Coordinates of C-alpha atoms in Angstrom, one line a residue:
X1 CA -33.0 23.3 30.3
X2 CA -31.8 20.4 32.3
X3 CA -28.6 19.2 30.4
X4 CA -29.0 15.5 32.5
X5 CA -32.0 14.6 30.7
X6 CA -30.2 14.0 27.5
X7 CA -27.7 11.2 29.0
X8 CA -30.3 8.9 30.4
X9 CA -30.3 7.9 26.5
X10 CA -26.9 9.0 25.0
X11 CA -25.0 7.1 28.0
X12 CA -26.9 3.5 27.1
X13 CA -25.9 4.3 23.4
X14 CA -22.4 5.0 23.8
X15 CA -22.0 2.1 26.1
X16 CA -23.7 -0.4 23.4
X17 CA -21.2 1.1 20.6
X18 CA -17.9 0.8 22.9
X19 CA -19.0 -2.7 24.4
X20 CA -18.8 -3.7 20.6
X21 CA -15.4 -2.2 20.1
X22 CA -13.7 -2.8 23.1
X23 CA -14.2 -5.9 23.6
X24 CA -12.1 -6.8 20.2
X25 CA -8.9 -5.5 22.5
X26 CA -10.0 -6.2 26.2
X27 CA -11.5 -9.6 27.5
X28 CA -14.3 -9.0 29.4
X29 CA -14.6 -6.0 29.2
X30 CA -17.9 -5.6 27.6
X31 CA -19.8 -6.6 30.8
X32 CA -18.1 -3.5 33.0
X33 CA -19.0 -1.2 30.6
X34 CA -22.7 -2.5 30.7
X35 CA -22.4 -2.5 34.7
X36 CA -21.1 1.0 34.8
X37 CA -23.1 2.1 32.2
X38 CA -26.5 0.7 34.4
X39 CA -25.0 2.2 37.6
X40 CA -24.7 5.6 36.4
X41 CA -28.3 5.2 35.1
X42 CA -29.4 4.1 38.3
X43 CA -27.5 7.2 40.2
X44 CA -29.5 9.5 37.4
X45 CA -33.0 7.7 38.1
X46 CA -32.5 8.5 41.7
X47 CA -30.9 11.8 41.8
X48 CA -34.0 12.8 39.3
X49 CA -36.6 11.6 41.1
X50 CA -35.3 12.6 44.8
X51 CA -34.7 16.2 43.1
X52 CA -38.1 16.8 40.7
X53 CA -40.1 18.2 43.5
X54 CA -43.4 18.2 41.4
X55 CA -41.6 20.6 38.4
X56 CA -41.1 19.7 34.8
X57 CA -38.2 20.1 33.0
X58 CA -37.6 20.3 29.4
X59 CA -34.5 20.0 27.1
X60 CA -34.7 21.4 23.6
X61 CA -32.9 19.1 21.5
X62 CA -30.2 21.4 19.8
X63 CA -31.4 24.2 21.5
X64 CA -34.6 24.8 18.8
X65 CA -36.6 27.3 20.3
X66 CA -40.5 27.8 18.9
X67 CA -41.3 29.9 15.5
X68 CA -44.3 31.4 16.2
X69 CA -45.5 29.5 19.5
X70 CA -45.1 26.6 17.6
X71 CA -42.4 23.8 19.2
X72 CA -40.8 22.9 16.2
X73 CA -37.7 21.0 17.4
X74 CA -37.7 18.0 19.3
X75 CA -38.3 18.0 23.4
X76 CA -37.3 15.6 26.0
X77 CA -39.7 16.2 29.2
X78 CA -39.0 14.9 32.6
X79 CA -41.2 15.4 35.2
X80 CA -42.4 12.6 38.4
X81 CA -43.7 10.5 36.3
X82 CA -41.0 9.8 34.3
X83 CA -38.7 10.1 36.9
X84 CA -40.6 7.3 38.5
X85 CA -40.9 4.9 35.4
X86 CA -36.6 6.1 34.8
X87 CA -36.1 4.4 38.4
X88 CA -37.8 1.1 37.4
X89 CA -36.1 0.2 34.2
X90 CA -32.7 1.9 35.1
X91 CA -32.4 -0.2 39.1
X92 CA -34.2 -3.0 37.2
X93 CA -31.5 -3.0 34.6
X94 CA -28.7 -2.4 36.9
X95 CA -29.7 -5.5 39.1
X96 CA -30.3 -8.1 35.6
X97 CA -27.1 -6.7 34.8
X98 CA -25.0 -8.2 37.8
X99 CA -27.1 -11.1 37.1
X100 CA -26.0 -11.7 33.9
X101 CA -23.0 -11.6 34.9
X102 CA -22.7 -15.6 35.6
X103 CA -25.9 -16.0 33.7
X104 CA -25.2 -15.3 30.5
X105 CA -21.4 -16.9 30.8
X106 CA -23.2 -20.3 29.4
X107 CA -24.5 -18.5 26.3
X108 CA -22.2 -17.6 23.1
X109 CA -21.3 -14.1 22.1
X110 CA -21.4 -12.3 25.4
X111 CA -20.4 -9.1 24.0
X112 CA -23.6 -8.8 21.6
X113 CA -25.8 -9.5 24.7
X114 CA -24.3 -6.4 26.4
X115 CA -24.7 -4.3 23.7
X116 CA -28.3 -5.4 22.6
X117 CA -29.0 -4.8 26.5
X118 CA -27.7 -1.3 26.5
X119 CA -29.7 -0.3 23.5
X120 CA -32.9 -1.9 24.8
X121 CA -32.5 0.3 27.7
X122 CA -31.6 3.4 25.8
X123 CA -34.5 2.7 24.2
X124 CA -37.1 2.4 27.4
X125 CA -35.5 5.7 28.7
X126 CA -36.1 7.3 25.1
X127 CA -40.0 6.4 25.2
X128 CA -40.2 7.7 28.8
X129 CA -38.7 10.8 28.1
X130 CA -40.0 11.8 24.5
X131 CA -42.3 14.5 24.5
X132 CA -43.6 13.8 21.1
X133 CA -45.0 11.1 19.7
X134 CA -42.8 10.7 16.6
X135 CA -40.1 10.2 18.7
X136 CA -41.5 8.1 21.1
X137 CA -42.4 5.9 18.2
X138 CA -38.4 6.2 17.1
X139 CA -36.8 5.0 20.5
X140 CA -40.1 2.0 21.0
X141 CA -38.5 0.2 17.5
X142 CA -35.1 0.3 19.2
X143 CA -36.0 -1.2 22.4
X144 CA -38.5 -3.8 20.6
X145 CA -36.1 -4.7 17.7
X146 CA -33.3 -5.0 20.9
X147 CA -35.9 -7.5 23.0
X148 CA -36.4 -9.3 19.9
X149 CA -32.7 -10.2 19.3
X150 CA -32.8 -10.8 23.2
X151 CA -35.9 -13.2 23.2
X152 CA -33.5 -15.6 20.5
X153 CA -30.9 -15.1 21.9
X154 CA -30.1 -18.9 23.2
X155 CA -31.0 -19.7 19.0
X156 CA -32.6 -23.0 19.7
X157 CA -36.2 -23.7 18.3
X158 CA -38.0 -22.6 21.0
X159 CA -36.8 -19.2 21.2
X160 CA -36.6 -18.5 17.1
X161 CA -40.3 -19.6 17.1
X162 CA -41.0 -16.9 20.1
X163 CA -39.3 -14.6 19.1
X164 CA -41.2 -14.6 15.3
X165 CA -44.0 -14.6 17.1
X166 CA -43.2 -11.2 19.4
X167 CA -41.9 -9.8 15.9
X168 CA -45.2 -10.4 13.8
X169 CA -47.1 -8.8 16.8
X170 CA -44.7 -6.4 17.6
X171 CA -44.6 -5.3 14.0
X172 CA -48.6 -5.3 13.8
X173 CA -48.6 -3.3 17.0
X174 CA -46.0 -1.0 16.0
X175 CA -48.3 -0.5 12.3
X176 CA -51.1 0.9 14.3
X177 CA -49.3 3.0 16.5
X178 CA -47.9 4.7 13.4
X179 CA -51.2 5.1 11.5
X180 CA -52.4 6.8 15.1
X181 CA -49.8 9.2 14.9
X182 CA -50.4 9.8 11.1
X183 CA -53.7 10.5 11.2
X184 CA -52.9 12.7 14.7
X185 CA -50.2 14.7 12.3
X186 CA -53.3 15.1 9.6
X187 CA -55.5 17.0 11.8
X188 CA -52.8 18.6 14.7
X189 CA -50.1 19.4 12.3
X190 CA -47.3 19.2 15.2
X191 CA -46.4 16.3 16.9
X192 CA -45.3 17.5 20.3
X193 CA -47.7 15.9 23.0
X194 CA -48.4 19.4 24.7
X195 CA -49.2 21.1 21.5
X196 CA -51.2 18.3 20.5
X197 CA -53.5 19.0 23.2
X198 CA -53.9 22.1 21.9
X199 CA -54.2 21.9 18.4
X200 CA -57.1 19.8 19.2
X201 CA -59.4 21.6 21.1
X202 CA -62.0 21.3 23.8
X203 CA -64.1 20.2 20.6
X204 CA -62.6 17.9 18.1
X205 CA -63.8 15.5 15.8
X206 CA -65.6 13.0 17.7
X207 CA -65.4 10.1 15.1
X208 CA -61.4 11.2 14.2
X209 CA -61.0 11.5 17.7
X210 CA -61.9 7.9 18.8
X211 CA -60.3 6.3 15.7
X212 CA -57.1 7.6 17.1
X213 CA -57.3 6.6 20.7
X214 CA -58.6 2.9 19.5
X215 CA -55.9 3.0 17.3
X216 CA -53.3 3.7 20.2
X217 CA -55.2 1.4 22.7
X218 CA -54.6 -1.4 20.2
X219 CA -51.3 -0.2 19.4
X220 CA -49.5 0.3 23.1
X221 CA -52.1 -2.6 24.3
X222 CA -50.0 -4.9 21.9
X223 CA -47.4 -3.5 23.6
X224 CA -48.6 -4.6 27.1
X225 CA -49.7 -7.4 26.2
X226 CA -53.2 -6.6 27.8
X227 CA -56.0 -9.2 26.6
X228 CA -57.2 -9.6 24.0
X229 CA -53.6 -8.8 23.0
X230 CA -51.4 -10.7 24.8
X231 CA -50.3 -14.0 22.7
X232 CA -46.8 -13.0 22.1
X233 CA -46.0 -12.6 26.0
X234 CA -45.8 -15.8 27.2
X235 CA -43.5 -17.5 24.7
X236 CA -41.5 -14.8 24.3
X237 CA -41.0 -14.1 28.5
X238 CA -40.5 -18.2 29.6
X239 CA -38.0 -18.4 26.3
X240 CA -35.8 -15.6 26.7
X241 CA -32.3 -15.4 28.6
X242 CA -33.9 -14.6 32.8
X243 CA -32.0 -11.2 33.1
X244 CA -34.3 -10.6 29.7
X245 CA -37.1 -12.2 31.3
X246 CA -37.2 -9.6 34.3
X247 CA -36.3 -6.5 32.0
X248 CA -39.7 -7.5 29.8
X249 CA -42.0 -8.5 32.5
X250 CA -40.4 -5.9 35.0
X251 CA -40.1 -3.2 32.8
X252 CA -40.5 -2.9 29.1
X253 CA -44.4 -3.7 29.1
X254 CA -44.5 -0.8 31.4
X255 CA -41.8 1.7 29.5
X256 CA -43.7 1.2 26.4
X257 CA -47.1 0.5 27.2
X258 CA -48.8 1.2 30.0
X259 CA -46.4 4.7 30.4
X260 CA -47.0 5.6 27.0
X261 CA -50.9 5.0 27.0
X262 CA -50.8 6.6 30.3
X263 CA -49.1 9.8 29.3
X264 CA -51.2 10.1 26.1
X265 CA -54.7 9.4 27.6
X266 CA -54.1 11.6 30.6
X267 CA -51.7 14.6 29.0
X268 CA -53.0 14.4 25.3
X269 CA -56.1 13.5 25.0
X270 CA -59.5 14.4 26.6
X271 CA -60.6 12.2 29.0
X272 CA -63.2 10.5 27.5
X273 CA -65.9 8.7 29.5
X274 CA -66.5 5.4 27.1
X275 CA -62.8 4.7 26.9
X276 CA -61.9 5.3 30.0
X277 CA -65.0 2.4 30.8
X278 CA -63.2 0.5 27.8
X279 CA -59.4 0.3 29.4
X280 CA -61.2 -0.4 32.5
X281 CA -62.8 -3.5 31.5
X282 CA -59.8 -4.9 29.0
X283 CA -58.0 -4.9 32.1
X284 CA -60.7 -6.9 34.2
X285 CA -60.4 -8.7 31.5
X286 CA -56.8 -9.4 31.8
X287 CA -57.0 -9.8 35.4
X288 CA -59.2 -12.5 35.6
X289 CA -57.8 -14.0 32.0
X290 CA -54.3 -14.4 33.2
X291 CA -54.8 -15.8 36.7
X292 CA -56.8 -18.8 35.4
X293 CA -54.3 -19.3 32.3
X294 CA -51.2 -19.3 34.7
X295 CA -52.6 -21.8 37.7
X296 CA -52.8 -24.7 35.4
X297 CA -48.4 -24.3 33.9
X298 CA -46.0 -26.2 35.2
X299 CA -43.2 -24.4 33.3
X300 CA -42.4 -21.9 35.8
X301 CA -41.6 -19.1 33.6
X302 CA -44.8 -19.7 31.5
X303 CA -46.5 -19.7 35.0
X304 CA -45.0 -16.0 35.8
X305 CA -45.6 -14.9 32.6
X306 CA -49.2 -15.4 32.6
X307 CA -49.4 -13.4 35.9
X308 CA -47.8 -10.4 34.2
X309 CA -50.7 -10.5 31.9
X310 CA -52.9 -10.8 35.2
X311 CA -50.8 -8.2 37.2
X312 CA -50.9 -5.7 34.9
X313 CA -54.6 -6.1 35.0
X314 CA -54.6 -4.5 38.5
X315 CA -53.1 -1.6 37.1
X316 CA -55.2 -1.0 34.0
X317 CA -57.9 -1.1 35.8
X318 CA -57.4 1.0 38.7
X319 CA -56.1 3.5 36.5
X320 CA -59.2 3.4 34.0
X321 CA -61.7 4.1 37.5
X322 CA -59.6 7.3 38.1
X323 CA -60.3 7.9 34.4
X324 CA -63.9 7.2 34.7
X325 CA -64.0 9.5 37.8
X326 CA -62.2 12.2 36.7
X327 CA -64.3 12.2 33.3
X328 CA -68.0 12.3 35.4
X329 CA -66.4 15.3 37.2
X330 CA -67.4 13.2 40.4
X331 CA -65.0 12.3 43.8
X332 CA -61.6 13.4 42.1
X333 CA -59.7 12.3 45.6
X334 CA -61.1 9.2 45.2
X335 CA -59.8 9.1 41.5
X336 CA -56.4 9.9 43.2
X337 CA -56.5 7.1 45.2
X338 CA -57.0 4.9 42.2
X339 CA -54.8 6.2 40.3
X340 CA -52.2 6.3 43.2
X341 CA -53.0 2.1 43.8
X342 CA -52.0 2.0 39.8
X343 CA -49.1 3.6 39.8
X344 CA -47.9 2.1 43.3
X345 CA -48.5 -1.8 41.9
X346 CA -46.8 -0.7 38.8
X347 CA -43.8 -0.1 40.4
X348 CA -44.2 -3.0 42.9
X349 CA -44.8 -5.6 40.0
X350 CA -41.1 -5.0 38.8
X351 CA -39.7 -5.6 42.0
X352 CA -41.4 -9.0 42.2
X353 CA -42.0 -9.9 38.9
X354 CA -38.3 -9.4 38.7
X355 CA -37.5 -11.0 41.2
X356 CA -39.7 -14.1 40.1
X357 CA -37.9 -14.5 36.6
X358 CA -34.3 -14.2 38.0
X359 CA -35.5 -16.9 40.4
X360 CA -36.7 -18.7 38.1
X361 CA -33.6 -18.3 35.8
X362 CA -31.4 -19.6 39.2
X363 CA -33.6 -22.7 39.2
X364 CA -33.4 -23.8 35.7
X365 CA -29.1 -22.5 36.4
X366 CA -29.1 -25.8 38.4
X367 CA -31.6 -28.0 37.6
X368 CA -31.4 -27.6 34.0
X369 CA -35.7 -27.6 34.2
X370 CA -39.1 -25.3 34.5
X371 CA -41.2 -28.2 34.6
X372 CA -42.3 -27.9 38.6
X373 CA -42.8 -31.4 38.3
X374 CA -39.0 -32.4 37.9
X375 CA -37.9 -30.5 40.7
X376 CA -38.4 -30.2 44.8
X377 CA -36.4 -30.1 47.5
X378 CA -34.9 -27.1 46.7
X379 CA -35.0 -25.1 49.7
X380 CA -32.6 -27.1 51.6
X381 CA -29.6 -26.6 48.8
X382 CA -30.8 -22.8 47.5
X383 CA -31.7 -21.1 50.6
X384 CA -30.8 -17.6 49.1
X385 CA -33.5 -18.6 46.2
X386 CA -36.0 -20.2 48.4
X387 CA -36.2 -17.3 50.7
X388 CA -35.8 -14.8 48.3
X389 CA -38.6 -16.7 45.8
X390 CA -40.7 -16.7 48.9
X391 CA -40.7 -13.0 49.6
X392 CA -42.0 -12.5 45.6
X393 CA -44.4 -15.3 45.8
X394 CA -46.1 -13.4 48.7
X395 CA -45.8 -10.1 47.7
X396 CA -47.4 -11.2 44.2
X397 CA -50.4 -12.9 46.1
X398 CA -51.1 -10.0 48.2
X399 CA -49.9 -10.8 51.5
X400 CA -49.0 -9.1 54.4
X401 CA -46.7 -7.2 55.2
X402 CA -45.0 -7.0 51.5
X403 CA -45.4 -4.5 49.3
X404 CA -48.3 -6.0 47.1
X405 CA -50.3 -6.1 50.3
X406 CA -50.7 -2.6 50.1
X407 CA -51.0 -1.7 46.4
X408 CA -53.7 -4.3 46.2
X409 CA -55.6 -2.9 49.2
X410 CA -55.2 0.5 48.2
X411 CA -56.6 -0.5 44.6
X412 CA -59.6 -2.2 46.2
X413 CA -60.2 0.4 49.4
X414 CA -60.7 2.9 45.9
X415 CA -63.0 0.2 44.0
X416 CA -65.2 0.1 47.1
X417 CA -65.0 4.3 47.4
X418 CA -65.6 4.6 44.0
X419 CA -68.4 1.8 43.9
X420 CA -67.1 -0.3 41.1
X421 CA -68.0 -3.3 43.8
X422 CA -67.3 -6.0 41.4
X423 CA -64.2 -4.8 40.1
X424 CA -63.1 -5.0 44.1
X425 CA -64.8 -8.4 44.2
X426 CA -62.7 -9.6 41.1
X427 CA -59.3 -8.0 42.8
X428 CA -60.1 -10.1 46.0
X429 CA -61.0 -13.2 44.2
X430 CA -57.7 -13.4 41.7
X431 CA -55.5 -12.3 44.7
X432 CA -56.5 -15.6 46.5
X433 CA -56.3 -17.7 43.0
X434 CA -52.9 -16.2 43.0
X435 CA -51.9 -17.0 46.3
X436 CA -52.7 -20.7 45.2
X437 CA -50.8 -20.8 42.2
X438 CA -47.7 -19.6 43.8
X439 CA -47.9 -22.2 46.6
X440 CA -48.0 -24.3 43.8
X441 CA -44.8 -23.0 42.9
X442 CA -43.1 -23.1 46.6
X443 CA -44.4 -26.9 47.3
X444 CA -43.2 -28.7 43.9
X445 CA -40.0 -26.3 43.4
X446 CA -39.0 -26.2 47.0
X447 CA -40.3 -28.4 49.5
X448 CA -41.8 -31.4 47.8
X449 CA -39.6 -34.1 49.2
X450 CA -40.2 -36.7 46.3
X451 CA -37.2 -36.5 44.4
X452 CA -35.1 -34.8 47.6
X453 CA -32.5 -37.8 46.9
X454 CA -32.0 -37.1 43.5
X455 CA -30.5 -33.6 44.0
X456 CA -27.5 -34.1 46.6
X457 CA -25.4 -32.2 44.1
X458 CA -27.5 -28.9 43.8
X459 CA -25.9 -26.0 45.4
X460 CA -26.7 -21.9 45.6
X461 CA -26.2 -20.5 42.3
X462 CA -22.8 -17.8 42.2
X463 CA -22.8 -14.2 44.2
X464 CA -24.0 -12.2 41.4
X465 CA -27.2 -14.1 41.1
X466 CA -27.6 -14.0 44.9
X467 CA -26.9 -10.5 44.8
X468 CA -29.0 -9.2 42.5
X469 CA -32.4 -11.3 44.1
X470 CA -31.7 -10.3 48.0
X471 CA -31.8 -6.8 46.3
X472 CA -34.7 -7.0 45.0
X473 CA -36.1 -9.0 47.7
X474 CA -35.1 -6.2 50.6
X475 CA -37.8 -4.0 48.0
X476 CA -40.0 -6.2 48.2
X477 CA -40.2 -5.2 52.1
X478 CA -39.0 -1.5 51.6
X479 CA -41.7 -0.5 49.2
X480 CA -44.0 -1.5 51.3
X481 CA -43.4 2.4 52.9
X482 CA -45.1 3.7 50.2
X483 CA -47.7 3.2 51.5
X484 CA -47.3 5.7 54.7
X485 CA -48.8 9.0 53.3
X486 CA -45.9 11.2 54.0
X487 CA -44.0 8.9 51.8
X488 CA -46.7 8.7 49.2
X489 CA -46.9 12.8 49.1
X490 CA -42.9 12.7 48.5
X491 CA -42.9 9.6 45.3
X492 CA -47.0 9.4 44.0
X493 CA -48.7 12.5 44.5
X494 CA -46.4 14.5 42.4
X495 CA -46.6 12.2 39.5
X496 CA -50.5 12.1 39.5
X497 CA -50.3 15.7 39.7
X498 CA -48.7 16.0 36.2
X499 CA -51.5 12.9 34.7
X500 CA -54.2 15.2 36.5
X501 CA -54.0 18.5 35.5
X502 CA -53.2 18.2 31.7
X503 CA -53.1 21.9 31.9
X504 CA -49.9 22.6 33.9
X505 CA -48.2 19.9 31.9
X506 CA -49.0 21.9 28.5
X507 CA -48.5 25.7 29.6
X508 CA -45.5 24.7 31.6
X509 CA -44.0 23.0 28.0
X510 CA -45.0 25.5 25.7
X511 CA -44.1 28.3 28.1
X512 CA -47.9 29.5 28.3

């Protein structure tokens, strides 16, 4: 047993309870704890996923062993994949953290921000590492009740009404996620994903069978706001605090969606050919859907939100046409491929999409605005957020040489492989109507000279702002070496490895 795994969640949790006690005695304090707490994270994400070398490692929670074969106690699971989705919300909440840091100094109770922060994040790492579902379902109310408190946390109109909003779907979301698990208790009688697999069969019940997996779909698509169930995502993302804004967008619609519906459809279930062509087309859907809703905001957070909706819809669906591959037994290295564009845009889109928000968040800092059409000028009196906002605008729209470029070609070099010409077509098409909406964004934010005059006492927002987006702007470039195979075999390979063969992921947990 790895005795690390454990801390990735207890560390967050004891850093939310002492924020909220220390910071009765010590001034300040709350927000080093929160840093510290994030930084070890980060160290952890990095150690685990330079150091998994394709094995998966279990921790028995209170050292239950089986009775009779059967894994009665509860099991945290790490392996590539998780590792890789660990690095994304723990560098991702490291780098919203230093943001904060001035950020959140304009906002009331700074202490409860820290904590609420620290538990969402417990909570992301809990999901990711739960190798049941029970438990998975445990640590997805902690982050989601944390994000909700997050979303209000400013407590003017705007935010209450988003954040009621997120709840009511949230809560819905969270409903048929738990019937799913009920009715996967009812026939499995053991909760542990691995066994799961298992207890099911080669055979099961066709019609039980696809009541549970359009039960999750609906469930974890709530979750990722993937259309037709994305309303809550745009309020809720353009309302919330911008350190919260990148942690949703950048991370938790990953940690608790897309992971969890990955894991589940690839490791639990067997692959089945009609939903695979299902996810496929709900994320076309949400491709296309989002890019057309976002080009026409001029709030610039509503305008990023909307392309989550249509970013994510890269990922679904070049993740469904591995799934539709593997299930018609037909090209499996091409189903690699797709699967390996999925995963490689999914961790892309957090450094941009992050990146985006906590620009965003620097604009309003000094403008006190999101409408596009009250700003411009910028460029000349925020170079470290012009250049910066920039570098995610054209990594977003696909362009050369950031890291987008490549997760986007990759996606459609499979599409074309794999002859799902029109989902190829649609990638191309959205990628140019994206690339229009974000110079959108550049011309009326930062070089529209019309009301230039007007902002002569603008200046760069402080260091920790800076800091965190030059961060995440340098991986904006450096990712972009993912796509070298060598360094592809070393970060993807291993973690569609473990989503491939369902078998090593089961006998290696179980011990078969």
């Amino acid at each position: 047993m790895n005795p690390l795994i454990p801390l990735f969640v207890v560390v967050p949790l004891a850093g939310a309870f002492l924020t909220m006690i220390l910071d009765r005695f010590l001034k300040n304090i709350n927000k080093y704890i929160s840093l510290f707490v994030l930084l070890i994270l980060a160290a952890m994400s990095l150690v685990a996923i330079t150091t998994a070398g394709g094995e998966i490692s279990v921790y028995k929670v209170g050292g239950w062993e089986p009775v009779n074969d059967i894994p009665i106690g509860i099991y945290m699971v790490m392996d590539n994949f998780t590792a890789l989705v660990l690095c994304i919300i723990n560098i991702v909440g490291f780098l919203s953290i230093v943001y904060s840091f001035t950020y959140i100094s304009r906002y009331t109770a700074e202490s409860n921000f820290y904590a609420l922060f620290c538990l969402m994040v417990a909570g992301m790492n809990g999901v990711v590492l739960s190798g049941d579902l029970f438990n998975i379902f445990v640590f997805l109310e902690i982050a989601a009740i944390s994000s909700y408190a997050l979303v209000a946390f400013g407590v003017e109109r705007e935010q209450l009404e988003a954040t009621f909003k997120y709840q009511v779907l949230g809560g819905l979301a969270s409903m048929l996620i738990l019937f799913g698990i009920g009715l996967v208790y009812w026939k499995a009688k053991t909760l542990n994903i691995a066994d799961i697999k298992i207890a099911m069969g080669d055979s099961p019940d066709k019609v039980h069978y696809m009541v549970i997996q359009l039960l999750f779909l609906c469930g974890f698509g709530l979750k990722a706001a993937v259309i037709p169930f994305h309303a809550w995502l745009p309020d809720a993302h353009s309302s919330a605090p911008s350190p919260i804004s990148a942690m949703l967008s950048g991370v938790l619609i990953k940690a608790v969606g897309i992971y969890v519906l990955m894991r589940i459809f690839f490791n639990m279930f067997l692959i089945s050919y009609e939903i695979a062509v299902l996810i496929t087309t709900l994320g076309a859907l949400s491709m296309v859907t989002g890019v057309f809703l976002a080009i026409g905001q001029w709030d610039i957070k509503r305008l990023m939100a909307y392309h989550s909706i249509s970013q994510m819809g890269y990922v679904i669906p070049s993740v469904g046409m591995g799934m539709i591959l593997l299930a018609r037994g037909t090209k499996p290295e091409i189903a690699t491929l797709a699967i390996a564009g999925g995963l490689f845009h999914l961790i892309n889109h957090a450094a941009f999409k992050s990146l985006l928000f906590l620009n965003a968040g620097s604009i309003e800092y000094r403008t006190g605005t999101r409408n596009l059409k009250e700003m411009g000028g910028l460029a000349r009196y925020m170079p470290a957020t012009s250049s910066t906002s920039f570098i995610a605008s054209m990594s977003i729209s696909g362009m050369p040489p950031f890291n987008g470029f490549f997760s986007k070609l990759i996606i459609i070099i499979a599409a074309v492989m794999g002859k799902f010409y029109l989902l190829a077509l649609i990638a191309v098409i959205v990628s140019i109507i994206t690339l229009a909406s974000f110079l959108k964004f550049q011309r009326y934010a930062f070089y529209n000279r019309e009301h230039q005059g007007e902002k002569t006492n603008l200046k760069e927002v402080p260091f920790p702002m800076v800091f965190s987006m030059v961060v995440l702007g340098i991986l904006c470039v450096i990712l972009s070496l993912i796509a070298i195979p060598q360094v592809r075999d070393l970060f993807l390979t291993p973690a569609i490895n473990v989503l491939t063969d369902p078998q090593y992921y089961t006998s290696t947990i179980l011990g078969m």
